[in-house]
PDB file of C-alpha atoms in Angstrom:
ATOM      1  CA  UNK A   1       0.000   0.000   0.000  1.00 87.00           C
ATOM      2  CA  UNK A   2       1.548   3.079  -1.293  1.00 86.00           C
ATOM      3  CA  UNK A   3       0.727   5.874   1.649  1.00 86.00           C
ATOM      4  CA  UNK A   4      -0.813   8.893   1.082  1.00 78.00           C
ATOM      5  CA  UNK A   5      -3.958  11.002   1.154  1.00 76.00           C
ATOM      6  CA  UNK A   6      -7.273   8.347   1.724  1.00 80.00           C
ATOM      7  CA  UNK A   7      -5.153   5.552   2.415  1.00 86.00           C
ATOM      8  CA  UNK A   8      -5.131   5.176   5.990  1.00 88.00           C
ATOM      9  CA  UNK A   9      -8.146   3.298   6.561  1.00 90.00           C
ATOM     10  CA  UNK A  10      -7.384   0.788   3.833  1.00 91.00           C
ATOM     11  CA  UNK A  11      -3.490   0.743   5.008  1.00 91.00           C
ATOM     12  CA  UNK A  12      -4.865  -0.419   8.700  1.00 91.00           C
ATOM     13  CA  UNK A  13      -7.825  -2.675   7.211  1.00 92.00           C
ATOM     14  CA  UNK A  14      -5.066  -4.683   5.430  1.00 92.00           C
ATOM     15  CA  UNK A  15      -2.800  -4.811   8.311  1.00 92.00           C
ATOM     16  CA  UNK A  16      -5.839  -6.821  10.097  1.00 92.00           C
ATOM     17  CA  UNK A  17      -6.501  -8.981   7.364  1.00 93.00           C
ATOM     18  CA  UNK A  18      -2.897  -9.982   6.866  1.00 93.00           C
ATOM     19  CA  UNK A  19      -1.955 -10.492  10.342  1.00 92.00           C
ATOM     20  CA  UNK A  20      -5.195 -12.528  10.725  1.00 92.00           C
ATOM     21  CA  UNK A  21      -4.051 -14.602   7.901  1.00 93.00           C
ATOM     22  CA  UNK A  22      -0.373 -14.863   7.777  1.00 92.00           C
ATOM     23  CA  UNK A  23       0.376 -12.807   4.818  1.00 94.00           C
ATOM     24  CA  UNK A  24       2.993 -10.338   4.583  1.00 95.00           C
ATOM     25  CA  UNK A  25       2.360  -6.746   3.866  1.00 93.00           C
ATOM     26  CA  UNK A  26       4.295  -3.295   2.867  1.00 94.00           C
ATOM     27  CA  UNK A  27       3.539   0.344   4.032  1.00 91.00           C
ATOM     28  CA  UNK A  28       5.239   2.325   1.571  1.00 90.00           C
ATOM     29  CA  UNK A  29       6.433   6.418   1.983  1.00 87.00           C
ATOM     30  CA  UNK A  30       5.637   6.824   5.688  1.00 89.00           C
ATOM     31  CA  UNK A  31       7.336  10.004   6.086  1.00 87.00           C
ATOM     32  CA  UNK A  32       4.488  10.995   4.253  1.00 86.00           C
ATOM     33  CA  UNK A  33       1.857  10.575   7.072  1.00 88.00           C
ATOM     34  CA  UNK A  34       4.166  11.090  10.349  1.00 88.00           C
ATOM     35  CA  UNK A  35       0.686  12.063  11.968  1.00 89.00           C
ATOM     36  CA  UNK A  36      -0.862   8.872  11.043  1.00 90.00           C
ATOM     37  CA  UNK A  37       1.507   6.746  12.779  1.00 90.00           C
ATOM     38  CA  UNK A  38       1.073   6.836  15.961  1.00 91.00           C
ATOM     39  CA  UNK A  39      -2.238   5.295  15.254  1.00 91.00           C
ATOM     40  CA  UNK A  40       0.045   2.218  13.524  1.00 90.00           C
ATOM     41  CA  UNK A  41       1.265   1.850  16.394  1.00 91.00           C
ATOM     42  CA  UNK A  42      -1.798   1.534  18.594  1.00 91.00           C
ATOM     43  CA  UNK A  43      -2.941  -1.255  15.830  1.00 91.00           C
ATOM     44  CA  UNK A  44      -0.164  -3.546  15.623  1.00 90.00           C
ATOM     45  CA  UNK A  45       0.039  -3.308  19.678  1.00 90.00           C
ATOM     46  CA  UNK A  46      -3.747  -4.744  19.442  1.00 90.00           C
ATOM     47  CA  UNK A  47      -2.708  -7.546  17.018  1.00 89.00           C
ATOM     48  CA  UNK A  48      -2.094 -11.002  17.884  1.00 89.00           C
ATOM     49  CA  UNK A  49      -0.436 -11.434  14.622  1.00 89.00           C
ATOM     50  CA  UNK A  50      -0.051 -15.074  12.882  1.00 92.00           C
ATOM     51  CA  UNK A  51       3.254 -16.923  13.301  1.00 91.00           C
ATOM     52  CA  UNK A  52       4.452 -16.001   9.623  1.00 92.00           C
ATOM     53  CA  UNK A  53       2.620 -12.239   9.430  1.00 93.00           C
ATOM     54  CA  UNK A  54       5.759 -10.239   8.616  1.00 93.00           C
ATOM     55  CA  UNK A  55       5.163  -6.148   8.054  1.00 92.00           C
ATOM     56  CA  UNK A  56       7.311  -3.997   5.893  1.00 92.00           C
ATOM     57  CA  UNK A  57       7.478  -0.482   6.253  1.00 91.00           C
ATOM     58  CA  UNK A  58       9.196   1.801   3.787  1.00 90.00           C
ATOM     59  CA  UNK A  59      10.818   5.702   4.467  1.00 87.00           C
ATOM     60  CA  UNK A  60      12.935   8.066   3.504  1.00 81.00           C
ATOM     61  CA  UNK A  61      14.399   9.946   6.267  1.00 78.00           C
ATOM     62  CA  UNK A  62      12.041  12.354   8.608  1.00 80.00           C
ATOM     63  CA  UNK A  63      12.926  13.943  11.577  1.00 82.00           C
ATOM     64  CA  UNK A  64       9.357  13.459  13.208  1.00 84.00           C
ATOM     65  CA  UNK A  65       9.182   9.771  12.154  1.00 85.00           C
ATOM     66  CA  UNK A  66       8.025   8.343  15.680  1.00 84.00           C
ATOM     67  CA  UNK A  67      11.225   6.757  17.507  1.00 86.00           C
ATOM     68  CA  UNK A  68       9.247   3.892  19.216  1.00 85.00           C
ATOM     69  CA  UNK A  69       8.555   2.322  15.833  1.00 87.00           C
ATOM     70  CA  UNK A  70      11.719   2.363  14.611  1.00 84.00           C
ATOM     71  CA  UNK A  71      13.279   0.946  17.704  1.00 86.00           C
ATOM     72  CA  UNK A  72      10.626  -1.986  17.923  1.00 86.00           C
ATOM     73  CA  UNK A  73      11.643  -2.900  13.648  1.00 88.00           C
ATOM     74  CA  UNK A  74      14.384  -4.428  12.458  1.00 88.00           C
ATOM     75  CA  UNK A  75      16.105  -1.707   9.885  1.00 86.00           C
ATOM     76  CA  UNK A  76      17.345  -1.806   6.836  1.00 84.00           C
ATOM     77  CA  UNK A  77      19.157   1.386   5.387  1.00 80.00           C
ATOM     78  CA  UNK A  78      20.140   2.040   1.689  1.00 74.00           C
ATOM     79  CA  UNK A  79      22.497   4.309   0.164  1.00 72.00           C
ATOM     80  CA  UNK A  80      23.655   4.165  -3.391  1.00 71.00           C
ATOM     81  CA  UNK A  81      27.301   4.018  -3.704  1.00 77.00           C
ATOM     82  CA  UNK A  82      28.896   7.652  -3.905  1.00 83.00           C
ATOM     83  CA  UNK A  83      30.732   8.641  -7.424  1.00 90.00           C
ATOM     84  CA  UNK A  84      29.744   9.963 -11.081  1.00 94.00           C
ATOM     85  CA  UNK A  85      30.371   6.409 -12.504  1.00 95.00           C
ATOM     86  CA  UNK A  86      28.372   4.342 -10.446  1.00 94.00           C
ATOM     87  CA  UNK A  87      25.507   7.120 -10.871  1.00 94.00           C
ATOM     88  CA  UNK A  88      25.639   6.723 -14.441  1.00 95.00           C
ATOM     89  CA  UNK A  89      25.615   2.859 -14.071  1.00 95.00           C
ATOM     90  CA  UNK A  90      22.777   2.760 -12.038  1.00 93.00           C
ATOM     91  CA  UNK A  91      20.854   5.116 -14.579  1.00 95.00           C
ATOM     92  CA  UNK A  92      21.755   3.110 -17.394  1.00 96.00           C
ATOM     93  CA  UNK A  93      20.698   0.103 -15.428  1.00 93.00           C
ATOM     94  CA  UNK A  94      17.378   1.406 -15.723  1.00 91.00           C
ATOM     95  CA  UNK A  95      17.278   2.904 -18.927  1.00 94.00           C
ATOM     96  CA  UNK A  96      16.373  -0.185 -21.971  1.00 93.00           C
ATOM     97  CA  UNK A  97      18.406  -0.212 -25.424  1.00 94.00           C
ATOM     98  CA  UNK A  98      15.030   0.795 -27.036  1.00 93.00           C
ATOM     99  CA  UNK A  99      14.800   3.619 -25.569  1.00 93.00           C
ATOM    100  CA  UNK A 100      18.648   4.775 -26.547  1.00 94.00           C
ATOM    101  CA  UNK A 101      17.949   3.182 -30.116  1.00 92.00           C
ATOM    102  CA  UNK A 102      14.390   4.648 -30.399  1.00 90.00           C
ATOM    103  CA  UNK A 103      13.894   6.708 -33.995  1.00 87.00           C
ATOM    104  CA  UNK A 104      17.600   6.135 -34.623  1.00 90.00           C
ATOM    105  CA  UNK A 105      18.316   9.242 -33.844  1.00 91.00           C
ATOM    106  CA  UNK A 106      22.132   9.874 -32.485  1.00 92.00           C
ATOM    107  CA  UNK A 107      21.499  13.234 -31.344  1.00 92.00           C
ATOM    108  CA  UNK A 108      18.585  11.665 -29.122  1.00 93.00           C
ATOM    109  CA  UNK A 109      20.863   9.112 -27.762  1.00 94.00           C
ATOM    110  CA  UNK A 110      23.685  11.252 -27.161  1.00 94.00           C
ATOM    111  CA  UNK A 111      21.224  13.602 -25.097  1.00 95.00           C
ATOM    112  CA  UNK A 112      20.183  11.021 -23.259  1.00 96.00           C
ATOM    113  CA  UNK A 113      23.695  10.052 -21.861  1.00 96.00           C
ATOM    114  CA  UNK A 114      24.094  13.907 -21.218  1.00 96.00           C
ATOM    115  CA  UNK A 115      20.989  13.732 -19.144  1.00 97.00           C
ATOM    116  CA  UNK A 116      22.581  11.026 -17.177  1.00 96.00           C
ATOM    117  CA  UNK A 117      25.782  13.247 -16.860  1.00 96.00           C
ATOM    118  CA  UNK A 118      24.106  15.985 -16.043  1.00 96.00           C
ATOM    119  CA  UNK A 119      22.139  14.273 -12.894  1.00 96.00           C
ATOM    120  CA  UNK A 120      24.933  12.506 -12.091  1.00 95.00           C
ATOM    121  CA  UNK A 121      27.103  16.033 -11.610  1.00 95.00           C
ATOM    122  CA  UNK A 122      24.117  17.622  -9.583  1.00 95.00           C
ATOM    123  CA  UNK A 123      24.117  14.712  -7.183  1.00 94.00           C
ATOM    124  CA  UNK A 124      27.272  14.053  -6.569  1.00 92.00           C
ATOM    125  CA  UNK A 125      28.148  17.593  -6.081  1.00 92.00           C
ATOM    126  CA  UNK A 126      26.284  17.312  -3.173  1.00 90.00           C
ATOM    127  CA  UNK A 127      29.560  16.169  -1.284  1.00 87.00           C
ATOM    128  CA  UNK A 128      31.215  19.019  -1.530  1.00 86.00           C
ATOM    129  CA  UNK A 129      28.722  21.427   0.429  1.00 84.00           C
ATOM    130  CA  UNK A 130      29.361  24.477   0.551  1.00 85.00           C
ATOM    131  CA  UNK A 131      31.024  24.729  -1.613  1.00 87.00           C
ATOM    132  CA  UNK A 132      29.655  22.289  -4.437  1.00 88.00           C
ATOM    133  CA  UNK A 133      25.809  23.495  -3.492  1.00 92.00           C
ATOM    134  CA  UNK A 134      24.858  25.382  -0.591  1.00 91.00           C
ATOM    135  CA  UNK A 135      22.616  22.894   1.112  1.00 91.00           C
ATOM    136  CA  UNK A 136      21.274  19.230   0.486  1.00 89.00           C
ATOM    137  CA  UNK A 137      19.246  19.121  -2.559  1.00 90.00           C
ATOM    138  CA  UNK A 138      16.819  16.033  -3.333  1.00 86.00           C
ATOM    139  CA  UNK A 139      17.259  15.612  -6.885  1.00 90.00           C
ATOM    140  CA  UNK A 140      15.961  12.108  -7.401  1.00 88.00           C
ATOM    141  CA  UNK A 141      15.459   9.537  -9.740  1.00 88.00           C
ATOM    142  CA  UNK A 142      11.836  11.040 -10.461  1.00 88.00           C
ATOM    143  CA  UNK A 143      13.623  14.231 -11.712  1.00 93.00           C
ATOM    144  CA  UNK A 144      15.850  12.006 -14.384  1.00 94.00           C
ATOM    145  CA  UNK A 145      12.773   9.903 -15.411  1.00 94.00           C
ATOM    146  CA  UNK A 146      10.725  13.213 -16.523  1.00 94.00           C
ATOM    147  CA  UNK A 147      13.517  14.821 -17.970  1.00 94.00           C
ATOM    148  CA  UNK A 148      14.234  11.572 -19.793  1.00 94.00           C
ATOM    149  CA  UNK A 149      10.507  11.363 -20.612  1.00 94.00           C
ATOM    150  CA  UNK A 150      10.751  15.129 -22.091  1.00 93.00           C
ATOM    151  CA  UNK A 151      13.686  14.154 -24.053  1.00 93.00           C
ATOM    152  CA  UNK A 152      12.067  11.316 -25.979  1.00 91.00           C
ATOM    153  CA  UNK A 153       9.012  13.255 -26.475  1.00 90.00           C
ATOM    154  CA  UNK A 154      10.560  15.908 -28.225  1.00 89.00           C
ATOM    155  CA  UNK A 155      13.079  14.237 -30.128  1.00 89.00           C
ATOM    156  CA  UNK A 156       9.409  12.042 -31.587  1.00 84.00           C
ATOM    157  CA  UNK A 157       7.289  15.307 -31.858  1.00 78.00           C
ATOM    158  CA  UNK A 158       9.235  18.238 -33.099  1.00 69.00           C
ATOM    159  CA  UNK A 159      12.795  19.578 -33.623  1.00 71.00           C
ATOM    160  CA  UNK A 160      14.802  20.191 -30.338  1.00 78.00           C
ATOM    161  CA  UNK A 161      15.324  23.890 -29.247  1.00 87.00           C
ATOM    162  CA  UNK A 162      17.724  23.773 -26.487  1.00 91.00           C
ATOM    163  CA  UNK A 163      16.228  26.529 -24.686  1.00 92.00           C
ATOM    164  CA  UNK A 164      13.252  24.421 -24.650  1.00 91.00           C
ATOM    165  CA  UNK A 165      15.355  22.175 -22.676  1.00 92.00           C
ATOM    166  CA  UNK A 166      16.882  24.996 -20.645  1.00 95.00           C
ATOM    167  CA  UNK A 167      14.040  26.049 -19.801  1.00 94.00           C
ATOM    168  CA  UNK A 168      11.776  23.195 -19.020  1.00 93.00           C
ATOM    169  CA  UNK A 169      15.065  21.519 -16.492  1.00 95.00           C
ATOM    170  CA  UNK A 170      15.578  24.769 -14.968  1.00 93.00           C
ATOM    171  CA  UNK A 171      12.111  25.405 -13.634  1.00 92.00           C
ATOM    172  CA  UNK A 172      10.194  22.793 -14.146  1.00 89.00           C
ATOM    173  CA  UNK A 173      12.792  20.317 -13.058  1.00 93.00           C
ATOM    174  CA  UNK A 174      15.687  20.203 -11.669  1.00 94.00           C
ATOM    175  CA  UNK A 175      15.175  23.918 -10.472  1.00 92.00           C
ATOM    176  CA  UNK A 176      12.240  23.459  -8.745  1.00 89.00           C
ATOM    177  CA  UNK A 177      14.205  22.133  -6.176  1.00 90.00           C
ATOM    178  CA  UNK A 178      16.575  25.151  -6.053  1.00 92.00           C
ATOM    179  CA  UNK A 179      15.924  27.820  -3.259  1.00 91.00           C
ATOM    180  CA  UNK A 180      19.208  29.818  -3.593  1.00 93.00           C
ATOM    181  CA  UNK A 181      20.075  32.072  -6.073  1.00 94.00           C
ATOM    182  CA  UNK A 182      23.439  31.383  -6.277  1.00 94.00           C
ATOM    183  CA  UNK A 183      22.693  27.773  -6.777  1.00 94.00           C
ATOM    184  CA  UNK A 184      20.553  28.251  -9.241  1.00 94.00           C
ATOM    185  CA  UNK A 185      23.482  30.364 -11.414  1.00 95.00           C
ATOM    186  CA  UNK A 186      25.322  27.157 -10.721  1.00 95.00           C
ATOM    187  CA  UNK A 187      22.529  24.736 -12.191  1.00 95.00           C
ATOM    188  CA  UNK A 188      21.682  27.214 -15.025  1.00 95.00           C
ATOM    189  CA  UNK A 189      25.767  27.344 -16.533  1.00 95.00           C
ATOM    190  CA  UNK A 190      25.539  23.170 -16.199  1.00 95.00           C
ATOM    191  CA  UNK A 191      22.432  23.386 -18.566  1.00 95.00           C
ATOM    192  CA  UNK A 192      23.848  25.896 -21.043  1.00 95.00           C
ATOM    193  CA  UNK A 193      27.384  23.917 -20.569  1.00 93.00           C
ATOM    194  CA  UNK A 194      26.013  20.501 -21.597  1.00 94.00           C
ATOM    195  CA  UNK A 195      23.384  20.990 -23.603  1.00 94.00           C
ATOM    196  CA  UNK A 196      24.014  22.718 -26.803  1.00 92.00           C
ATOM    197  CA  UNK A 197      25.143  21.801 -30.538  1.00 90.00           C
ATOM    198  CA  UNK A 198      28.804  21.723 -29.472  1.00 91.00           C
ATOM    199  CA  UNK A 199      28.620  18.694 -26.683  1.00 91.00           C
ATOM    200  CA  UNK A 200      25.486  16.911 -28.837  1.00 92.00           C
ATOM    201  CA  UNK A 201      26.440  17.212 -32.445  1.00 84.00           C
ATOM    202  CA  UNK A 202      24.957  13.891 -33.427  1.00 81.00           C
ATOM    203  CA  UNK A 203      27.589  11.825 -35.825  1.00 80.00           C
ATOM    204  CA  UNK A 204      29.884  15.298 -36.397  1.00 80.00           C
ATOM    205  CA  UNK A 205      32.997  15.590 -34.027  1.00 74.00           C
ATOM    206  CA  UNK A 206      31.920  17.097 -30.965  1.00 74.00           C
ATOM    207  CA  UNK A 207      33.411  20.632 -30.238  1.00 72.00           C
ATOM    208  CA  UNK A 208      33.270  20.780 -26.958  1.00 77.00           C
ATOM    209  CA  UNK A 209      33.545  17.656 -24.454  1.00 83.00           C
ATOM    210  CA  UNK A 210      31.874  17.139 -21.847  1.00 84.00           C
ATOM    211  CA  UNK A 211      34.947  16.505 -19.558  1.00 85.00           C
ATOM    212  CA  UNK A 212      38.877  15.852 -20.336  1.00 85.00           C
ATOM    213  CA  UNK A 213      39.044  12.277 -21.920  1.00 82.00           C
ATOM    214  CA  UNK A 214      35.193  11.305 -22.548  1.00 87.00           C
ATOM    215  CA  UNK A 215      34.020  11.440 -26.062  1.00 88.00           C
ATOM    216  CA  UNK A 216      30.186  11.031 -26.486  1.00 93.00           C
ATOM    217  CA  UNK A 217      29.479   7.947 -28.794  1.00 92.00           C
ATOM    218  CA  UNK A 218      28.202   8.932 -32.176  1.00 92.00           C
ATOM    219  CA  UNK A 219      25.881   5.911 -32.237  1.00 92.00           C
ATOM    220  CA  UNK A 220      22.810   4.484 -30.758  1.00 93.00           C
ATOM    221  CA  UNK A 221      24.048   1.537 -29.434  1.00 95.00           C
ATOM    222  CA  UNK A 222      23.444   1.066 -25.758  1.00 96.00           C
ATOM    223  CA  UNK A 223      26.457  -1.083 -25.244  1.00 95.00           C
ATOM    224  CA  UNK A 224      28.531   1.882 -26.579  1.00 95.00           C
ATOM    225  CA  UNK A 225      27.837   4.192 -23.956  1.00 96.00           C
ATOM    226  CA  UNK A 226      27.931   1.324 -20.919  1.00 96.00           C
ATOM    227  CA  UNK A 227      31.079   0.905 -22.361  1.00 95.00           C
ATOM    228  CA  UNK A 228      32.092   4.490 -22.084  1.00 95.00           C
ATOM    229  CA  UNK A 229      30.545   4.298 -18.628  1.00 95.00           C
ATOM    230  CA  UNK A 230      33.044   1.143 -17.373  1.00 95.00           C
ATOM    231  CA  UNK A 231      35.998   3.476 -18.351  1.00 93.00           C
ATOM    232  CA  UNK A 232      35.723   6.430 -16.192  1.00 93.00           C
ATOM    233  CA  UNK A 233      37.893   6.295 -13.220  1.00 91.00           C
ATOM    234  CA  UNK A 234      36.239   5.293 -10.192  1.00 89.00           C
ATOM    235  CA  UNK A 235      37.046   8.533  -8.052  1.00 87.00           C
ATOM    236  CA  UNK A 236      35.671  11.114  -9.409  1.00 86.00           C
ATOM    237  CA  UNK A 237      37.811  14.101 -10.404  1.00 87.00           C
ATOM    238  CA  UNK A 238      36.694  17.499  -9.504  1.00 87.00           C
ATOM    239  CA  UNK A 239      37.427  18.680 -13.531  1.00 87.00           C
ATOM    240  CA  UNK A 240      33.829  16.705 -13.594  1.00 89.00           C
ATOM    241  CA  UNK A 241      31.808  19.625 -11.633  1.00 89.00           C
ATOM    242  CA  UNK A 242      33.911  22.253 -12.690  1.00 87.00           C
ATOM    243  CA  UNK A 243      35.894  21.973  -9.472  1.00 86.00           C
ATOM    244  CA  UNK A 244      39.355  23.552  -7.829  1.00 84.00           C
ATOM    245  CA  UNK A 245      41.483  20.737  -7.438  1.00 82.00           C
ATOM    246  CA  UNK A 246      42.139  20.717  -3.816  1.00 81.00           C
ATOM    247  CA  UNK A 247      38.497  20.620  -3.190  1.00 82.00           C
ATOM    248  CA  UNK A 248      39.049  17.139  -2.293  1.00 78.00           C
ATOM    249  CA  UNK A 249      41.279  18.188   0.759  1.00 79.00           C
ATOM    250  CA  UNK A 250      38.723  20.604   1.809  1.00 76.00           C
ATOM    251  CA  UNK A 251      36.195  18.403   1.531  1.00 72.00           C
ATOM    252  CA  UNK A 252      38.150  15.725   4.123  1.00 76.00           C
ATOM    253  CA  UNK A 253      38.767  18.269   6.552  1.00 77.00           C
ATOM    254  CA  UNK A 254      35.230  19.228   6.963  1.00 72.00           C
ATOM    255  CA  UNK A 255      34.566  15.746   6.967  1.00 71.00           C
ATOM    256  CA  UNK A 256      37.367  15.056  10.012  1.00 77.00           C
ATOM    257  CA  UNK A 257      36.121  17.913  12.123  1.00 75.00           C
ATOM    258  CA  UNK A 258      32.410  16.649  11.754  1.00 68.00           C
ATOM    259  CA  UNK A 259      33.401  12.665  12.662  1.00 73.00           C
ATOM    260  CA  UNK A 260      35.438  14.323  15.339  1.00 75.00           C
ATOM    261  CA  UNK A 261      32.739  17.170  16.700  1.00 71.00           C
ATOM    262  CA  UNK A 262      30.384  14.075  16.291  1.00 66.00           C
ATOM    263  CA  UNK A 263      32.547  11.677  19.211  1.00 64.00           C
ATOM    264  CA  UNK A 264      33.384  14.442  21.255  1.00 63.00           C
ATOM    265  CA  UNK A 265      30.444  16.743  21.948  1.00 58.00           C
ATOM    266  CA  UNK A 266      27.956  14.707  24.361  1.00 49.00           C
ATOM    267  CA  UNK A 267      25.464  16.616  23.430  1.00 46.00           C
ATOM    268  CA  UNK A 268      25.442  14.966  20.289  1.00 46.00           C
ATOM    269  CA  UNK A 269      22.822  11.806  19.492  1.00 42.00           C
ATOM    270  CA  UNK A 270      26.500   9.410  18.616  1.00 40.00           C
ATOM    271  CA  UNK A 271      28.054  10.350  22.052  1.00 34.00           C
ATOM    272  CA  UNK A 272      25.144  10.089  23.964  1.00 33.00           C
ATOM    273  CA  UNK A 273      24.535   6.627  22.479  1.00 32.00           C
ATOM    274  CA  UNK A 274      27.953   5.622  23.212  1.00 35.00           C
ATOM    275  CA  UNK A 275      28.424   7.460  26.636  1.00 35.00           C
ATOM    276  CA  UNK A 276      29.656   5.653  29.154  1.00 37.00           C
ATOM    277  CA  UNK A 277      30.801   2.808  27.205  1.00 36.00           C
ATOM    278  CA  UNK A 278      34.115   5.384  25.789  1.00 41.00           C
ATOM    279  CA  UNK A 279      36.090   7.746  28.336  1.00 44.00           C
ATOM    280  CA  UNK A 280      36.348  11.003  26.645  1.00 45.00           C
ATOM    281  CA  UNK A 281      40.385  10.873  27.049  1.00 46.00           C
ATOM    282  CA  UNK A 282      40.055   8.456  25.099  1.00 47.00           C
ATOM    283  CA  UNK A 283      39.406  10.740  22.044  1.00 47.00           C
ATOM    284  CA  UNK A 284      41.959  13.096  23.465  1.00 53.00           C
ATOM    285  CA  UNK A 285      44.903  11.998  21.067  1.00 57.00           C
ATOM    286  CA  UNK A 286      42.078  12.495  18.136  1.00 52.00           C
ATOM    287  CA  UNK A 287      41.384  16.063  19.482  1.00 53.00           C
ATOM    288  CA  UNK A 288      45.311  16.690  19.785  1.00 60.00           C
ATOM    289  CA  UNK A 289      46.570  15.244  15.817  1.00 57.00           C
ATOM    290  CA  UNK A 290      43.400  17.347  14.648  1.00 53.00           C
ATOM    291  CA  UNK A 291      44.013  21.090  16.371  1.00 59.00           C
ATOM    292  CA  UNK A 292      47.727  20.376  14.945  1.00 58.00           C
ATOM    293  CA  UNK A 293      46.680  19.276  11.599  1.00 55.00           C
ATOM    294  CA  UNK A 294      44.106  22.416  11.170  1.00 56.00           C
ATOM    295  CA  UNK A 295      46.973  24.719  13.000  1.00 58.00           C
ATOM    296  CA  UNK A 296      49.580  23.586  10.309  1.00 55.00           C
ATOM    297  CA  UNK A 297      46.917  23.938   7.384  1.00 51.00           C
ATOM    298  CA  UNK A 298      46.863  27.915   8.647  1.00 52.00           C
ATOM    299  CA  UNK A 299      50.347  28.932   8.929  1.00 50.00           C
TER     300      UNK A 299
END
């Protein structure tokens, strides 16, 4: 049961009816109705639930998600492995030859892997905050499916106009999402970088790449551009989102001080979890090779 507005009542109806008979059930998007669950939790706490009655509940991360239900479930927490390769794998993993080979059209298929690039950048910039974007920005896979959708239907319909494209991914899209100006400046150079006749210029030599060493195919052969995919390093350099290159270094020292703020202040939900079991002194060595390591990095 996918949750949302009206569901509620069936949602609880079909936790009765499978508990009564053994079946297993799913409760999908909870952080959508954090109100509702407290009254989950009254009904499974009036079940007496058949011996092979499993529930599944499915969430993406809420800060008023109700603790006592997520310390009485087993949990299970995903997290797609970090890096522009493995972003483009898993897109292409989802993505069908047809659709790359659809109309024959190069141009079409080459957009299509520079829609995949182009997600891939936005997300994975989202290490480097602040100075990659300014904040945490949920660009999901729903935002590649409709621009991929947009894509195909123009490339069927009518003759592509980039701004079209510009302007559809920029506030429609992508930008929708965007709340700082600044960011948006960022997102709105990516589109006018990537998308134009120089990077997509269908079976003519490209004129512009889209990074050092990666040559768009000129086909529309799916294995071509998985192919492509398999040869990109996998760290990702910051020449990929237009990067300094010590950003790297900056980015593991904010990193350090927040692992180290996170074991050291007890006000903090880590140290109060683990309080009591660790002797602050013991972090004191930690505390020491830090302050000397960001003292050094300022002189």
């Amino acid at each position: 049961v996918a949750m949302g507005q009206g569901q509620s009542e069936i949602a609880l109806s079909k936790l009765r009816e499978s508990a009564q008979s053994g079946h297993w059930l799913c409760l999908k998007n909870l952080h959508l109705v954090t109100i509702w669950l407290p009254l989950l939790e009254k009904a499974l706490n009036s079940l007496q639930p058949h011996e092979e009655f499993r529930l599944w509940l499915t969430a993406e991360p809420h800060p008023k998600f109700t603790p006592i239900l997520l310390q009485s479930s087993l949990k299970i927490t995903y997290e797609a492995p970090a890096g522009i390769k493995k972003n483009l794998q898993r897109t292409y993993d989802s993505w069908s030859p047809e659709l790359i080979a659809r109309g024959n059209n190069v141009n079409k298929g080459q957009s299509l892997f520079v829609l995949a690039w182009f997600h891939a950048v936005v997300q994975e910039r989202r290490t480097y905050i602040p100075q990659g974007w300014s904040k945490f920005y949920e660009f999901s896979l729903a935002d590649l499916k409709a621009g991929a959708d947009i894509l195909d239907r123009l490339y069927s319909n009518s003759e592509l106009k980039w701004n079209t494209i510009h302007g559809l991914f920029e506030n429609a899209i992508y930008g929708g999402r965007v709340d700082n100006v600044w960011d948006g400046r960022v997102l709105t150079a990516y589109l006018e970088l990537f998308f134009n006749n120089e990077v997509i210029a269908g079976k003519r030599p490209a004129a512009t790449h889209l990074a050092p060493n990666i040559n768009i195919p000129t086909t529309v052969n799916y294995q071509d551009y998985t192919q492509l995919i398999s040869s990109l390093p996998d760290d990702d350099e910051p020449v990929y989102f237009g990067l300094p290159a010590n950003i790297e270094r900056s980015w593991q020292r904010i990193a350090s001080s927040q692992v180290i703020r996170s074991r050291t202040n007890p006000n903090t939900s880590f140290s109060a979890s683990v309080r009591g079991r660790i002797p602050s002194q013991s972090f004191h060595p930690v505390r020491t090779l830090h302050s000397h390591y960001c003292s050094s990095e300022g002189s």
